[in-house]
mmCIF file of N, CA and C in Angstrom:
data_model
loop_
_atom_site.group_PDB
_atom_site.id
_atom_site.type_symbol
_atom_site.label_atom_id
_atom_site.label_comp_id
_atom_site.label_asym_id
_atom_site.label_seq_id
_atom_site.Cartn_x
_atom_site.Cartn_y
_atom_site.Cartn_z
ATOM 1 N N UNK A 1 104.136 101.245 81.560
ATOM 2 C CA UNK A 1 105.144 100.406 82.230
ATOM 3 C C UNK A 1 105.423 99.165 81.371
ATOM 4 N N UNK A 2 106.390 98.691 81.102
ATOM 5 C CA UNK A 2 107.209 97.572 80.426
ATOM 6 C C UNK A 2 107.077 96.493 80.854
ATOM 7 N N UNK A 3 106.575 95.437 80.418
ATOM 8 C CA UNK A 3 106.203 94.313 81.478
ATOM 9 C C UNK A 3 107.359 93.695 82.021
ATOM 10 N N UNK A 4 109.060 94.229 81.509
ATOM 11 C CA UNK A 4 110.188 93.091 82.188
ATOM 12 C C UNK A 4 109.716 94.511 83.622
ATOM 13 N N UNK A 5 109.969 95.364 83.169
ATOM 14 C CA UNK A 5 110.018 96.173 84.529
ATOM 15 C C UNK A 5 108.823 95.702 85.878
ATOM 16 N N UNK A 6 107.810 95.351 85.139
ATOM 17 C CA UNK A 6 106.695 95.488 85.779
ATOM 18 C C UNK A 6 107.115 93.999 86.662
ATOM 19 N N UNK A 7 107.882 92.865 85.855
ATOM 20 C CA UNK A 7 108.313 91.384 86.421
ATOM 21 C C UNK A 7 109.252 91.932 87.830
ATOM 22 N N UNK A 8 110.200 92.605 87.167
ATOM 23 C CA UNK A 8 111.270 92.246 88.419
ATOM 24 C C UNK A 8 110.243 93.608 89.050
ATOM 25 N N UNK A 9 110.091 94.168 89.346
ATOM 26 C CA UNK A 9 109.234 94.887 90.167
ATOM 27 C C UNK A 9 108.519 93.556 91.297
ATOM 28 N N UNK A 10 107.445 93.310 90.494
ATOM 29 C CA UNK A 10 107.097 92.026 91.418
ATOM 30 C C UNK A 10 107.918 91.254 92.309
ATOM 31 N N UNK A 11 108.964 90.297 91.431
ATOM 32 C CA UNK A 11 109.902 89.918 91.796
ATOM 33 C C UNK A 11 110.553 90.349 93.015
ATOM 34 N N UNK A 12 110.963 91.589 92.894
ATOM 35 C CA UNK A 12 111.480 92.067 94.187
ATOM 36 C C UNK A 12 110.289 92.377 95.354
ATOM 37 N N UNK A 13 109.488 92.372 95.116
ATOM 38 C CA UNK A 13 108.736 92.662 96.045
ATOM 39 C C UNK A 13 108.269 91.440 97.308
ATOM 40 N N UNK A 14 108.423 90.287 96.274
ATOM 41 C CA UNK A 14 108.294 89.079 97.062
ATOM 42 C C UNK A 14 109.749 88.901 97.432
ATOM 43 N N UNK A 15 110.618 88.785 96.874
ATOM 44 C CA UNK A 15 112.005 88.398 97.683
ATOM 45 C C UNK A 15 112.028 89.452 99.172
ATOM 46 N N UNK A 16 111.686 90.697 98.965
ATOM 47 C CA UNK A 16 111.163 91.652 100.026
ATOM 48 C C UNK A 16 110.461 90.807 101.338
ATOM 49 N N UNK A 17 109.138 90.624 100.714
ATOM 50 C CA UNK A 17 108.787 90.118 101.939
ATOM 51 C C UNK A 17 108.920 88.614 102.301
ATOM 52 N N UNK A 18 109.637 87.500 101.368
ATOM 53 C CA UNK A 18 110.292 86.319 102.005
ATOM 54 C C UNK A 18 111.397 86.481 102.958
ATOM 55 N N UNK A 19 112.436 88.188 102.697
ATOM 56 C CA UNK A 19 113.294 88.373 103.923
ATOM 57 C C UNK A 19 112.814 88.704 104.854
ATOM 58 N N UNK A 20 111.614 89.405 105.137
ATOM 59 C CA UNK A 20 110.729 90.237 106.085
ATOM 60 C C UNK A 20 110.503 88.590 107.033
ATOM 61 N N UNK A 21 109.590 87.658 106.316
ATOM 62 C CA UNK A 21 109.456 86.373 107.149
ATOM 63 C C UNK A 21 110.300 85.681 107.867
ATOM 64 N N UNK A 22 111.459 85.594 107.334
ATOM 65 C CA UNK A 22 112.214 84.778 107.744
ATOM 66 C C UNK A 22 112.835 85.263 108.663
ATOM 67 N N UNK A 23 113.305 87.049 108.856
ATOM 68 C CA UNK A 23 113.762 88.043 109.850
ATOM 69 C C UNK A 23 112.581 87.523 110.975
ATOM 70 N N UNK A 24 111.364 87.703 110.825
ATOM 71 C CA UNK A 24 110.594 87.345 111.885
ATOM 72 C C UNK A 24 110.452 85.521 112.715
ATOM 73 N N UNK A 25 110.570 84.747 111.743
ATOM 74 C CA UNK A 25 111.039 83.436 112.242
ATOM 75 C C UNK A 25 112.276 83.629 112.598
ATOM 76 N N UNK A 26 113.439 83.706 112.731
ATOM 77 C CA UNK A 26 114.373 84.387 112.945
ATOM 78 C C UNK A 26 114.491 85.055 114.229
ATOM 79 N N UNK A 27 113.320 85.319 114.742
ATOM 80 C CA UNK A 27 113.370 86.286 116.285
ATOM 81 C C UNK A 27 112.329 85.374 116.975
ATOM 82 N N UNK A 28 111.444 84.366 115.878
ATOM 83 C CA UNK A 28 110.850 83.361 117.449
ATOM 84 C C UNK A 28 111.387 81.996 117.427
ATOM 85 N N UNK A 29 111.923 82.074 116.609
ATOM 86 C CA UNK A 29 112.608 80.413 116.809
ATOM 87 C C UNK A 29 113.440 80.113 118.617
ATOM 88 N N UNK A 30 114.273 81.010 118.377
ATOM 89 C CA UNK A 30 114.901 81.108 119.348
ATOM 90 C C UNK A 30 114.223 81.150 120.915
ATOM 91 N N UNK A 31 112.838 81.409 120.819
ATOM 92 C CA UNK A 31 111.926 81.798 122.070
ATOM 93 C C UNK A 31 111.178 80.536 121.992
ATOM 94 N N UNK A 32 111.023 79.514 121.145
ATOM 95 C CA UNK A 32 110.523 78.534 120.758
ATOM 96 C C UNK A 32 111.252 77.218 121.789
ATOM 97 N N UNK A 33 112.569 77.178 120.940
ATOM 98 C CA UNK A 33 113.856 76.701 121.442
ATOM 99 C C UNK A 33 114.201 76.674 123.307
ATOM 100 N N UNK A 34 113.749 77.784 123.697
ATOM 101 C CA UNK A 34 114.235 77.777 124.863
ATOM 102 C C UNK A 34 112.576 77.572 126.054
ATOM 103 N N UNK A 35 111.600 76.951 125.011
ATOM 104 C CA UNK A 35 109.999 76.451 125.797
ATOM 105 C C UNK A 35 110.281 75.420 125.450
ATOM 106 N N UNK A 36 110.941 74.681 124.784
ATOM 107 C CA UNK A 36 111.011 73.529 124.427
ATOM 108 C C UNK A 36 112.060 73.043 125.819
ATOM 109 N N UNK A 37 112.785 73.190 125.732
ATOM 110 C CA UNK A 37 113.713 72.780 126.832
ATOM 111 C C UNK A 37 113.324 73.209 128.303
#
C-alpha cells in the first residue's frame, strides 16, 4: 500500500466518523433544548 493512499484512507475515515458525531449531536441537541425550557 502507498502511503498517499494509505493518508487519505485515514483521512476519510475520520471525516467518516466526525459526520457520524455530529449526525448524533444532531438528534440530542434538540431533546436537550426542549429540558431546558
Amino acid at each position: 500500500m502507498q502511503p498517499l493512499n494509505f493518508l487519505r484512507a485515514v483521512c476519510r475515515l475520520l471525516i467518516d466518523k466526525q459526520k457520524h458525531q455530529e449526525r448524533q449531536l444532531a438528534q440530542t441537541v434538540p431533546s436537550w433544548g426542549k429540558g431546558a425550557e
